[in-house]
Short mmCIF file of C-alpha atoms in Angstrom, two decimals:
data_model
loop_
_atom_site.label_atom_id
_atom_site.label_comp_id
_atom_site.label_asym_id
_atom_site.label_seq_id
_atom_site.Cartn_x
_atom_site.Cartn_y
_atom_site.Cartn_z
CA UNK A 1 -25.69 30.41 7.79
CA UNK A 2 -24.38 28.21 4.79
CA UNK A 3 -26.79 25.52 3.46
CA UNK A 4 -24.24 22.69 4.60
CA UNK A 5 -24.20 23.92 8.12
CA UNK A 6 -27.77 24.17 8.29
CA UNK A 7 -27.97 20.68 6.90
CA UNK A 8 -25.58 19.56 9.66
CA UNK A 9 -27.56 21.26 12.45
CA UNK A 10 -30.51 19.18 11.03
CA UNK A 11 -28.61 15.97 11.37
CA UNK A 12 -27.59 16.99 14.88
CA UNK A 13 -31.50 17.64 15.79
CA UNK A 14 -32.64 14.43 13.95
CA UNK A 15 -30.16 12.33 15.71
CA UNK A 16 -30.63 13.75 19.11
CA UNK A 17 -34.42 13.26 18.71
CA UNK A 18 -33.97 9.63 17.65
CA UNK A 19 -31.43 8.74 20.31
CA UNK A 20 -32.45 10.85 23.25
CA UNK A 21 -28.81 12.17 23.76
CA UNK A 22 -26.87 15.10 22.70
CA UNK A 23 -25.39 18.46 23.94
CA UNK A 24 -27.26 20.48 21.11
CA UNK A 25 -26.46 24.08 22.07
CA UNK A 26 -22.73 23.36 22.45
CA UNK A 27 -22.94 21.28 19.22
CA UNK A 28 -24.51 24.17 17.47
CA UNK A 29 -21.80 26.65 18.62
CA UNK A 30 -18.98 24.65 16.86
CA UNK A 31 -20.52 23.53 13.76
CA UNK A 32 -18.89 26.24 11.50
CA UNK A 33 -15.53 25.87 13.53
CA UNK A 34 -15.31 22.11 12.82
CA UNK A 35 -16.43 22.40 9.28
CA UNK A 36 -14.19 25.30 8.35
CA UNK A 37 -11.17 23.15 9.94
CA UNK A 38 -11.93 20.17 7.92
CA UNK A 39 -12.46 22.15 4.73
CA UNK A 40 -9.11 23.88 5.42
CA UNK A 41 -6.98 20.79 6.55
CA UNK A 42 -5.15 18.16 4.55
CA UNK A 43 -6.92 15.03 4.98
CA UNK A 44 -8.48 12.12 3.17
CA UNK A 45 -11.76 10.61 4.28
CA UNK A 46 -11.13 7.53 2.00
CA UNK A 47 -7.58 7.11 3.74
CA UNK A 48 -8.19 8.30 7.41
CA UNK A 49 -4.44 7.33 8.19
CA UNK A 50 -2.91 9.21 5.36
CA UNK A 51 0.64 9.95 6.39
CA UNK A 52 0.67 13.59 5.48
CA UNK A 53 -2.65 14.56 7.06
CA UNK A 54 -3.25 17.22 9.56
CA UNK A 55 -4.79 16.39 12.86
CA UNK A 56 -7.93 17.70 14.35
CA UNK A 57 -8.66 17.16 18.06
CA UNK A 58 -12.07 17.92 19.63
CA UNK A 59 -10.86 18.72 23.24
CA UNK A 60 -14.27 19.80 24.21
CA UNK A 61 -15.41 16.24 23.67
CA UNK A 62 -19.16 16.69 24.46
CA UNK A 63 -19.59 18.11 21.20
CA UNK A 64 -18.90 14.73 19.68
CA UNK A 65 -22.30 14.73 17.79
CA UNK A 66 -21.34 17.84 15.85
CA UNK A 67 -17.88 16.21 14.96
CA UNK A 68 -19.52 13.08 13.72
CA UNK A 69 -22.06 15.10 11.59
CA UNK A 70 -19.20 17.04 10.06
CA UNK A 71 -17.10 13.95 9.47
CA UNK A 72 -19.91 12.22 7.74
CA UNK A 73 -20.43 15.19 5.47
CA UNK A 74 -16.85 14.88 4.52
CA UNK A 75 -17.34 11.16 3.70
CA UNK A 76 -15.81 9.43 6.48
CA UNK A 77 -19.03 7.16 7.13
CA UNK A 78 -22.63 7.48 6.24
CA UNK A 79 -25.09 9.48 8.42
CA UNK A 80 -27.39 6.69 8.93
CA UNK A 81 -25.27 4.83 11.36
CA UNK A 82 -24.92 7.91 13.51
CA UNK A 83 -28.47 7.58 14.38
CA UNK A 84 -27.61 4.86 16.76
CA UNK A 85 -25.65 7.59 18.73
CA UNK A 86 -25.10 6.63 22.35
CA UNK A 87 -26.72 3.16 22.10
CA UNK A 88 -25.18 0.15 23.55
CA UNK A 89 -23.59 -1.38 20.54
CA UNK A 90 -22.96 1.96 18.64
CA UNK A 91 -19.62 3.06 17.47
CA UNK A 92 -20.98 6.63 18.01
CA UNK A 93 -20.68 7.34 21.79
CA UNK A 94 -21.69 10.61 23.25
CA UNK A 95 -18.04 11.28 23.53
CA UNK A 96 -15.89 9.89 20.72
CA UNK A 97 -13.61 6.89 20.70
CA UNK A 98 -10.84 7.14 18.32
CA UNK A 99 -10.72 3.21 18.13
CA UNK A 100 -14.16 2.95 16.93
CA UNK A 101 -14.76 6.03 14.67
CA UNK A 102 -12.81 6.81 11.45
CA UNK A 103 -11.36 10.39 11.58
CA UNK A 104 -11.33 10.55 15.25
CA UNK A 105 -7.77 11.06 16.16
CA UNK A 106 -7.87 11.29 20.04
CA UNK A 107 -10.69 9.94 22.33
CA UNK A 108 -11.77 13.00 24.60
CA UNK A 109 -14.47 13.63 27.19
CA UNK A 110 -12.98 14.73 30.38
CA UNK A 111 -12.13 18.35 29.82
CA UNK A 112 -8.68 19.77 29.53
CA UNK A 113 -7.02 16.62 28.16
CA UNK A 114 -7.21 16.92 24.32
CA UNK A 115 -5.23 20.11 24.25
CA UNK A 116 -2.28 18.52 26.07
CA UNK A 117 -2.26 15.59 23.63
CA UNK A 118 -2.63 17.86 20.66
CA UNK A 119 0.67 19.70 22.01
CA UNK A 120 2.39 16.37 22.02
CA UNK A 121 1.24 15.50 18.35
CA UNK A 122 2.67 18.98 17.31
CA UNK A 123 5.89 18.25 19.03
CA UNK A 124 6.00 14.99 17.10
CA UNK A 125 5.80 16.82 13.78
CA UNK A 126 8.42 19.29 14.70
CA UNK A 127 10.70 16.55 15.69
CA UNK A 128 10.29 14.73 12.32
CA UNK A 129 10.32 18.26 10.55
CA UNK A 130 7.06 17.58 9.06
CA UNK A 131 4.93 20.41 7.83
CA UNK A 132 1.71 18.83 9.29
CA UNK A 133 -0.47 20.88 11.61
CA UNK A 134 -2.53 20.22 14.59
CA UNK A 135 -6.03 22.02 15.13
CA UNK A 136 -7.50 21.66 18.43
CA UNK A 137 -10.88 23.05 19.56
CA UNK A 138 -11.33 24.04 23.16
CA UNK A 139 -14.20 25.51 25.01
CA UNK A 140 -14.40 28.48 27.19
CA UNK A 141 -15.79 26.51 29.78
CA UNK A 142 -13.07 23.84 29.45
CA UNK A 143 -10.60 26.46 29.96
CA UNK A 144 -11.46 26.53 33.53
CA UNK A 145 -9.28 23.56 33.69
CA UNK A 146 -5.71 24.35 34.84
CA UNK A 147 -4.28 21.78 32.40
CA UNK A 148 -5.35 23.95 29.31
CA UNK A 149 -2.93 26.83 30.54
CA UNK A 150 -0.13 24.23 31.22
CA UNK A 151 -0.44 22.97 27.69
CA UNK A 152 -0.53 26.42 26.35
CA UNK A 153 2.78 27.23 28.37
CA UNK A 154 4.53 24.25 27.07
CA UNK A 155 3.44 24.97 23.41
CA UNK A 156 4.46 28.65 23.61
CA UNK A 157 7.81 27.57 25.27
CA UNK A 158 8.43 25.45 22.11
CA UNK A 159 7.05 27.82 19.76
CA UNK A 160 4.83 25.37 18.08
CA UNK A 161 3.47 27.42 15.26
CA UNK A 162 2.01 24.21 13.85
CA UNK A 163 -0.56 24.16 16.64
CA UNK A 164 -3.62 26.05 15.90
CA UNK A 165 -6.14 26.41 19.16
CA UNK A 166 -9.64 27.43 18.49
CA UNK A 167 -11.18 28.85 21.41
CA UNK A 168 -15.16 28.26 21.20
CA UNK A 169 -16.09 31.44 22.98
CA UNK A 170 -19.80 30.37 23.48
CA UNK A 171 -20.21 31.88 26.99
CA UNK A 172 -20.24 28.30 28.60
CA UNK A 173 -17.99 29.99 31.25
CA UNK A 174 -20.64 32.53 32.10
CA UNK A 175 -22.38 30.82 34.92
CA UNK A 176 -19.09 29.61 36.71
CA UNK A 177 -15.58 30.58 36.69
CA UNK A 178 -15.47 33.43 34.37
CA UNK A 179 -12.57 34.32 31.83
CA UNK A 180 -13.54 37.88 30.88
CA UNK A 181 -10.89 38.58 28.42
CA UNK A 182 -9.66 35.33 26.76
CA UNK A 183 -7.54 37.31 24.15
CA UNK A 184 -5.76 39.01 26.91
CA UNK A 185 -5.26 35.68 28.70
CA UNK A 186 -3.80 33.96 25.74
CA UNK A 187 -1.68 36.81 24.69
CA UNK A 188 -0.25 37.18 28.15
CA UNK A 189 0.71 33.47 27.90
CA UNK A 190 2.65 34.46 24.61
CA UNK A 191 0.08 33.17 21.96
CA UNK A 192 -0.49 34.83 18.68
CA UNK A 193 -4.20 35.72 19.17
CA UNK A 194 -6.85 36.95 16.86
CA UNK A 195 -10.56 37.12 17.25
CA UNK A 196 -13.39 36.31 14.72
CA UNK A 197 -16.95 35.42 14.29
CA UNK A 198 -17.18 31.80 14.99
CA UNK A 199 -20.12 31.19 12.77
CA UNK A 200 -18.46 32.60 9.47
CA UNK A 201 -16.47 29.93 7.69
CA UNK A 202 -14.76 32.44 5.52
CA UNK A 203 -13.57 34.44 8.50
CA UNK A 204 -12.61 31.39 10.38
CA UNK A 205 -10.50 30.21 7.54
CA UNK A 206 -9.03 33.47 7.00
CA UNK A 207 -7.62 33.29 10.61
CA UNK A 208 -6.48 29.43 10.17
CA UNK A 209 -4.31 30.49 7.21
CA UNK A 210 -2.69 33.31 9.02
CA UNK A 211 1.02 33.07 9.51
CA UNK A 212 2.53 32.85 12.81
CA UNK A 213 5.80 32.17 14.34
CA UNK A 214 4.33 30.69 17.60
CA UNK A 215 1.16 29.12 18.95
CA UNK A 216 -1.77 30.54 17.26
CA UNK A 217 -5.10 31.15 19.20
CA UNK A 218 -8.31 31.99 17.30
CA UNK A 219 -11.05 33.30 19.67
CA UNK A 220 -14.11 32.23 17.91
CA UNK A 221 -17.04 34.24 19.23
CA UNK A 222 -20.04 31.87 19.06
CA UNK A 223 -23.56 31.48 20.24
CA UNK A 224 -24.64 28.55 22.07
CA UNK A 225 -27.50 26.93 20.15
CA UNK A 226 -26.84 29.21 17.10
CA UNK A 227 -29.59 29.00 14.53
CA UNK A 228 -32.56 28.23 16.91
CA UNK A 229 -33.89 31.07 19.18
CA UNK A 230 -35.45 28.40 21.52
CA UNK A 231 -31.98 26.98 22.25
CA UNK A 232 -30.33 30.41 22.51
CA UNK A 233 -33.00 31.70 24.94
CA UNK A 234 -33.34 28.53 27.02
CA UNK A 235 -29.58 27.29 26.98
CA UNK A 236 -29.46 25.86 30.52
CA UNK A 237 -32.84 23.90 29.89
CA UNK A 238 -31.42 22.61 26.67
CA UNK A 239 -27.91 21.79 27.93
CA UNK A 240 -28.34 17.97 27.73
CA UNK A 241 -32.00 17.81 26.56
CA UNK A 242 -33.03 16.18 23.24
CA UNK A 243 -36.19 17.31 21.53
CA UNK A 244 -39.58 15.46 21.27
CA UNK A 245 -41.35 15.32 17.95
CA UNK A 246 -43.29 18.71 18.64
CA UNK A 247 -39.98 20.46 19.76
CA UNK A 248 -38.11 19.02 16.75
CA UNK A 249 -40.77 20.73 14.61
CA UNK A 250 -40.28 23.98 16.24
CA UNK A 251 -36.50 23.71 16.07
CA UNK A 252 -36.23 22.79 12.42
CA UNK A 253 -38.63 25.58 11.50
CA UNK A 254 -36.44 28.09 13.33
CA UNK A 255 -33.45 26.57 11.32
CA UNK A 256 -35.43 26.87 8.18
CA UNK A 257 -36.22 30.46 8.85
CA UNK A 258 -32.34 31.37 9.08
CA UNK A 259 -31.12 33.18 6.24
CA UNK A 260 -28.82 31.38 4.04
CA UNK B 1 19.02 3.10 39.60
CA UNK B 2 18.30 6.65 37.85
CA UNK B 3 21.72 6.29 36.39
CA UNK B 4 20.94 2.97 35.10
CA UNK B 5 17.68 4.30 33.57
CA UNK B 6 19.51 6.94 31.79
CA UNK B 7 22.28 4.56 30.62
CA UNK B 8 19.98 2.11 29.28
CA UNK B 9 17.90 4.85 27.42
CA UNK B 10 21.18 6.35 25.90
CA UNK B 11 22.10 2.78 24.74
CA UNK B 12 18.52 2.21 23.23
CA UNK B 13 18.62 5.50 21.57
CA UNK B 14 21.68 4.47 19.56
CA UNK B 15 19.57 2.25 17.46
CA UNK B 16 16.15 3.76 17.88
CA UNK B 17 15.24 7.13 16.87
CA UNK B 18 11.67 6.89 18.26
CA UNK B 19 12.95 7.50 21.80
CA UNK B 20 12.10 10.85 23.31
CA UNK B 21 12.79 11.93 26.94
CA UNK B 22 10.49 14.09 28.50
CA UNK B 23 11.60 15.49 32.09
CA UNK B 24 9.51 17.31 34.54
CA UNK B 25 12.63 19.35 35.69
CA UNK B 26 14.06 16.33 37.46
CA UNK B 27 17.28 14.48 36.68
CA UNK B 28 18.25 17.15 33.92
CA UNK B 29 21.94 17.20 34.68
CA UNK B 30 21.99 13.36 34.56
CA UNK B 31 20.60 13.49 31.03
CA UNK B 32 23.26 15.87 29.70
CA UNK B 33 24.67 13.28 27.23
CA UNK B 34 21.28 12.19 25.85
CA UNK B 35 20.61 16.01 25.37
CA UNK B 36 23.79 16.62 23.73
CA UNK B 37 23.55 13.62 21.46
CA UNK B 38 19.67 13.96 20.56
CA UNK B 39 18.73 17.63 21.30
CA UNK B 40 15.59 17.37 19.10
CA UNK B 41 14.25 14.57 21.33
CA UNK B 42 14.98 15.79 24.77
CA UNK B 43 12.74 18.08 26.50
CA UNK B 44 12.83 19.44 30.12
CA UNK B 45 9.10 20.41 29.94
CA UNK B 46 8.88 21.93 33.33
CA UNK B 47 7.06 21.26 36.35
CA UNK B 48 3.63 20.23 34.87
CA UNK B 49 3.22 16.74 35.38
CA UNK B 50 -0.36 16.35 33.89
CA UNK B 51 0.72 17.88 30.73
CA UNK B 52 3.84 15.72 30.58
CA UNK B 53 1.60 12.63 30.31
CA UNK B 54 -0.67 14.34 27.73
CA UNK B 55 2.23 15.20 25.72
CA UNK B 56 3.61 11.71 25.94
CA UNK B 57 0.36 10.45 24.54
CA UNK B 58 0.49 12.71 21.63
CA UNK B 59 4.05 11.76 20.94
CA UNK B 60 3.04 7.99 21.01
CA UNK B 61 0.21 8.66 18.72
CA UNK B 62 2.81 9.57 16.03
CA UNK B 63 5.02 6.55 16.59
CA UNK B 64 7.38 7.82 19.12
CA UNK B 65 8.32 5.96 22.39
CA UNK B 66 8.34 8.65 25.06
CA UNK B 67 9.80 8.40 28.39
CA UNK B 68 8.21 10.70 31.04
CA UNK B 69 10.43 11.07 34.09
CA UNK B 70 9.68 12.80 37.30
CA UNK B 71 8.83 12.36 40.93
CA UNK B 72 6.63 9.59 41.81
CA UNK B 73 3.53 11.02 43.65
CA UNK B 74 3.33 13.97 41.16
CA UNK B 75 3.51 11.89 38.04
CA UNK B 76 1.20 9.26 39.29
CA UNK B 77 -1.16 10.43 42.01
CA UNK B 78 -1.78 13.84 40.54
CA UNK B 79 -1.71 12.82 36.81
CA UNK B 80 -3.99 9.72 37.42
CA UNK B 81 -6.59 10.82 34.91
CA UNK B 82 -4.02 11.71 32.21
CA UNK B 83 -2.57 8.11 32.65
CA UNK B 84 -5.96 6.52 32.64
CA UNK B 85 -7.52 8.35 29.69
CA UNK B 86 -4.65 9.89 27.54
CA UNK B 87 -2.66 6.86 27.70
CA UNK B 88 -4.51 3.74 28.60
CA UNK B 89 -8.08 4.44 27.22
CA UNK B 90 -6.59 5.87 23.97
CA UNK B 91 -4.09 2.97 23.85
CA UNK B 92 -1.04 5.28 23.29
CA UNK B 93 1.89 3.40 24.54
CA UNK B 94 4.37 5.50 26.67
CA UNK B 95 6.66 4.90 29.48
CA UNK B 96 6.37 6.53 32.75
CA UNK B 97 9.54 6.16 35.03
CA UNK B 98 9.24 7.62 38.40
CA UNK B 99 11.94 8.45 41.09
CA UNK B 100 11.27 8.92 44.89
CA UNK B 101 9.52 5.69 45.47
CA UNK B 102 7.89 5.16 48.70
CA UNK B 103 10.23 6.81 51.38
CA UNK B 104 13.15 7.50 49.13
CA UNK B 105 12.63 11.23 49.94
CA UNK B 106 11.96 10.36 53.65
CA UNK B 107 13.21 13.71 54.84
CA UNK B 108 10.87 15.70 52.60
CA UNK B 109 7.82 14.51 54.48
CA UNK B 110 4.40 13.24 53.59
CA UNK B 111 4.13 15.32 50.42
CA UNK B 112 6.97 13.62 49.04
CA UNK B 113 6.28 10.08 50.11
CA UNK B 114 4.59 7.72 47.54
CA UNK B 115 3.24 4.23 48.37
CA UNK B 116 -0.20 4.12 46.55
CA UNK B 117 1.19 4.52 43.04
CA UNK B 118 1.45 0.77 42.37
CA UNK B 119 -1.78 -0.13 43.78
CA UNK B 120 -3.78 2.61 41.92
CA UNK B 121 -2.16 2.13 38.60
CA UNK B 122 -2.76 -1.55 38.90
CA UNK B 123 -6.41 -0.62 38.59
CA UNK B 124 -6.14 0.88 35.19
CA UNK B 125 -6.72 -1.45 32.26
CA UNK B 126 -4.05 -1.78 29.52
CA UNK B 127 -1.20 -0.53 31.86
CA UNK B 128 1.84 -2.53 32.75
CA UNK B 129 3.20 -1.81 36.37
CA UNK B 130 6.76 -2.65 37.05
CA UNK B 131 8.92 -2.19 40.43
CA UNK B 132 12.32 -3.20 39.57
CA UNK B 133 14.32 -3.90 42.76
CA UNK B 134 17.85 -3.56 41.00
CA UNK B 135 19.73 -1.89 38.25
CA UNK B 136 19.79 -5.33 36.57
CA UNK B 137 16.21 -5.76 36.51
CA UNK B 138 15.52 -2.32 35.41
CA UNK B 139 17.77 -2.54 32.45
CA UNK B 140 16.16 -5.91 31.34
CA UNK B 141 12.50 -4.78 31.85
CA UNK B 142 13.20 -1.32 30.20
CA UNK B 143 14.57 -3.09 27.06
CA UNK B 144 11.82 -5.46 26.77
CA UNK B 145 8.66 -3.26 27.31
CA UNK B 146 9.48 0.31 26.29
CA UNK B 147 8.24 0.14 22.74
CA UNK B 148 5.50 -2.56 23.07
CA UNK B 149 2.72 -0.11 22.24
CA UNK B 150 1.24 -0.21 25.82
CA UNK B 151 1.89 2.16 28.73
CA UNK B 152 4.23 1.15 31.23
CA UNK B 153 4.93 2.43 34.61
CA UNK B 154 8.60 1.67 35.93
CA UNK B 155 9.07 2.77 39.51
CA UNK B 156 12.72 3.67 40.17
CA UNK B 157 14.30 3.68 43.47
CA UNK B 158 17.39 5.16 44.80
CA UNK B 159 17.93 2.17 47.27
CA UNK B 160 18.10 -1.08 44.88
CA UNK B 161 18.89 -4.26 46.58
CA UNK B 162 21.94 -6.27 45.61
CA UNK B 163 20.48 -9.74 45.42
CA UNK B 164 21.64 -11.87 42.40
CA UNK B 165 18.66 -13.01 40.26
CA UNK B 166 19.28 -15.70 37.65
CA UNK B 167 16.46 -14.88 35.31
CA UNK B 168 14.58 -11.63 34.92
CA UNK B 169 11.56 -11.61 32.59
CA UNK B 170 8.51 -9.28 32.36
CA UNK B 171 5.65 -10.74 33.95
CA UNK B 172 7.48 -13.59 35.66
CA UNK B 173 7.99 -13.76 39.47
CA UNK B 174 11.28 -15.09 40.78
CA UNK B 175 11.31 -18.30 43.10
CA UNK B 176 14.33 -17.67 45.19
CA UNK B 177 13.87 -20.28 47.69
CA UNK B 178 11.48 -23.29 47.48
CA UNK B 179 12.25 -24.86 51.05
CA UNK B 180 8.96 -27.02 50.98
CA UNK B 181 7.93 -24.67 53.95
CA UNK B 182 4.50 -24.00 55.26
CA UNK B 183 5.11 -20.35 55.02
CA UNK B 184 6.01 -18.34 51.99
CA UNK B 185 7.29 -14.85 51.92
CA UNK B 186 6.43 -12.72 49.01
CA UNK B 187 7.96 -9.37 48.37
CA UNK B 188 8.63 -6.99 45.57
CA UNK B 189 11.16 -4.18 44.67
CA UNK B 190 14.08 -3.02 46.72
CA UNK B 191 12.89 -4.35 49.81
CA UNK B 192 14.05 -7.80 48.71
CA UNK B 193 17.37 -6.97 50.40
CA UNK B 194 16.01 -6.77 53.84
CA UNK B 195 13.67 -9.79 53.16
CA UNK B 196 16.67 -11.85 52.17
CA UNK B 197 18.74 -10.80 55.17
CA UNK B 198 15.71 -11.38 57.57
CA UNK B 199 15.01 -14.93 56.12
CA UNK B 200 18.69 -16.20 56.42
CA UNK B 201 18.61 -19.67 57.99
CA UNK B 202 14.82 -19.83 58.16
CA UNK B 203 13.17 -22.45 56.51
CA UNK B 204 10.57 -20.39 54.48
CA UNK B 205 9.85 -20.21 50.80
CA UNK B 206 10.72 -16.84 49.00
CA UNK B 207 9.12 -15.48 46.03
CA UNK B 208 9.94 -12.19 44.52
CA UNK B 209 8.10 -9.89 42.04
CA UNK B 210 9.36 -7.05 39.83
CA UNK B 211 6.24 -7.06 37.73
CA UNK B 212 3.14 -6.25 39.57
CA UNK B 213 0.86 -6.09 36.56
CA UNK B 214 0.46 -8.68 35.17
CA UNK B 215 1.19 -10.71 38.13
CA UNK B 216 2.58 -14.12 37.93
CA UNK B 217 -0.45 -16.00 38.84
CA UNK B 218 1.01 -19.31 38.00
CA UNK B 219 3.88 -18.90 40.50
CA UNK B 220 1.48 -17.81 43.20
CA UNK B 221 -0.50 -20.68 42.69
CA UNK B 222 2.21 -23.07 43.43
CA UNK B 223 2.27 -21.77 47.16
CA UNK B 224 -1.46 -22.01 47.51
CA UNK B 225 -1.37 -24.50 50.41
CA UNK B 226 1.07 -22.27 52.32
CA UNK B 227 0.54 -19.49 54.56
CA UNK B 228 1.58 -16.42 52.36
CA UNK B 229 3.11 -13.32 54.05
CA UNK B 230 3.49 -10.25 51.79
CA UNK B 231 6.22 -7.85 52.83
CA UNK B 232 6.03 -4.65 50.70
CA UNK B 233 6.89 -0.95 51.56
CA UNK B 234 3.86 0.06 49.40
CA UNK B 235 0.39 -0.94 48.57
CA UNK B 236 -0.07 -3.21 45.41
CA UNK B 237 1.54 -6.48 45.85
CA UNK B 238 -0.92 -7.64 48.42
CA UNK B 239 -3.66 -6.80 46.23
CA UNK B 240 -2.12 -8.31 43.27
CA UNK B 241 -1.47 -11.62 45.10
CA UNK B 242 -5.09 -11.48 46.31
CA UNK B 243 -6.27 -11.61 42.61
CA UNK B 244 -6.14 -15.50 43.26
CA UNK B 245 -9.20 -16.46 45.47
CA UNK B 246 -9.16 -18.17 48.60
CA UNK B 247 -5.50 -17.73 49.52
CA UNK B 248 -4.36 -17.37 53.11
CA UNK B 249 -2.47 -14.15 52.95
CA UNK B 250 -1.40 -11.44 55.24
CA UNK B 251 0.11 -8.03 54.65
CA UNK B 252 3.07 -6.41 56.43
CA UNK B 253 3.68 -3.27 55.28
CA UNK B 254 2.37 0.22 55.67
CA UNK B 255 -0.18 1.18 58.29
CA UNK B 256 -3.28 3.24 57.33
CA UNK B 257 -1.91 6.65 58.29
CA UNK B 258 0.40 9.43 57.00
CA UNK B 259 4.15 9.02 57.97
CA UNK B 260 4.89 12.05 60.10
CA UNK B 261 8.53 11.24 60.44
CA UNK B 262 11.51 12.40 58.34
CA UNK B 263 15.08 11.14 58.53
CA UNK B 264 15.99 8.33 55.95
CA UNK B 265 14.19 5.34 54.28
CA UNK B 266 15.95 3.11 56.74
CA UNK B 267 14.64 5.12 59.81
CA UNK B 268 11.11 4.71 58.60
CA UNK B 269 11.33 1.15 57.48
CA UNK B 270 12.48 0.38 61.02
CA UNK B 271 9.62 2.45 62.42
CA UNK B 272 6.86 0.52 60.46
CA UNK B 273 8.53 -2.96 60.98
CA UNK B 274 10.07 -3.59 57.57
CA UNK B 275 13.74 -3.69 58.79
CA UNK B 276 15.50 -7.06 58.68
CA UNK B 277 15.04 -7.70 62.37
CA UNK B 278 11.41 -6.93 62.35
CA UNK B 279 10.74 -8.89 59.30
CA UNK B 280 12.55 -11.96 60.86
CA UNK B 281 10.37 -11.64 63.92
CA UNK B 282 7.24 -11.59 61.97
CA UNK B 283 8.42 -14.70 59.75
CA UNK B 284 9.51 -16.64 62.83
CA UNK B 285 6.01 -16.04 64.32
CA UNK B 286 4.24 -17.27 61.24
CA UNK B 287 6.49 -20.30 61.22
CA UNK B 288 5.65 -21.05 65.00
CA UNK B 289 1.88 -20.62 64.28
CA UNK B 290 2.28 -23.41 61.59
CA UNK B 291 3.89 -26.04 63.77
#
């Protein structure tokens, strides 16, 4: 784990403890993915509406806290305000609102929506012959939604090689409708698919940079709660739970023990 | 009305390169000339109504003015959450133009009948809901609303009325007859033709709406002291009129049941009492009650 991703996870834990909100395990599975994307993309935290920017969409919107913490690290806003997470007057809801938070391009929450909007954005760039790209993170559980596959079909049909889908394969699907072989699924739909370790920034970015003549899908193998054995071993209990003081101490110690 | 829809878009596109047409495998042949002129901005995206709306939201986010066009029940009832979230909540303006209003596809049965769209979409904040009754109205309303930054629903019909209207403006109802009568007939969309025929020679006020959201409250208010009778072959207008408190309003339209008949629009209108004769009888009864 890189020092910065460790710090982001500590931000997530601290904000969750303070606010009483947060899907911590699902946030922990996408920290490296979101960080790698923003580190790779063209964007400017000082000018969020930069005309030439790439677009990032978090289709699995319940990992908003991880998204906020990465955006804060990038410099879009200070982390202090994010501690208001989920409170009545906060800008930072448990699902992100694009009209409130700089850097958020699409408000998401209900699953299976962000990817369709991302396809529309990618089409817009193609119409204008702009070289901008769209990065969209979808969850494996989210991919139970039929709209994910509708959007993929449309994107493949239009050969949207400016659309990069990152599939957070954190095994959320395991307790319900299972997708046993996502690589085969996406390949069957006509995407250019590769698989990588979703907790290795270098490997993720290598895949992000790979040339493709069609829609690119990166199956990012991740672990829900990555970095804290307590979360990994008790995923269902921790799905929506936030830590009390004692639990916070345990979780931060587990994070500290992670090799950097 | 579909032809008018296409003609207006082609005309607008001559001066506006933000217009994008997104079809759900409907009216594809009709849009041939648009496709030939603007191939980069024409998409027959296929039979995936939810995604048509999401894609329109994405296009809108980048400054385009998309028109999503396909069959009414599928693009509204099926895609309600995409309309609510991807368009309205995100504040991405886009246009949805449906075909197959109410019983336009009578012969196809209940799967293709659509009468809840107006009422349901009226409930979504930020959304404009338009039911043009004629090609003239459609042309004016498309031009005035298509790129105003808000999502707009245009409900097209294959059976437009031919009643001439002096002035058509978004959000404004049309006062067709102020007879100083104790009964006011209110209607919307293509049914106006039947209503005008039914009310020939009767001393009633007649008010018409092509915009169901926002509703013209000021015009309704003028008839507060009368008995208001809403004739509408859909849900939505009655609820809109009821936005104003303490009115005396009754609804004459759809029963709370699936229509299990086929045939034509006119067959079904007759069955549910929305043909000119039945409307006339209802209005006459109301007038008698006011004596």
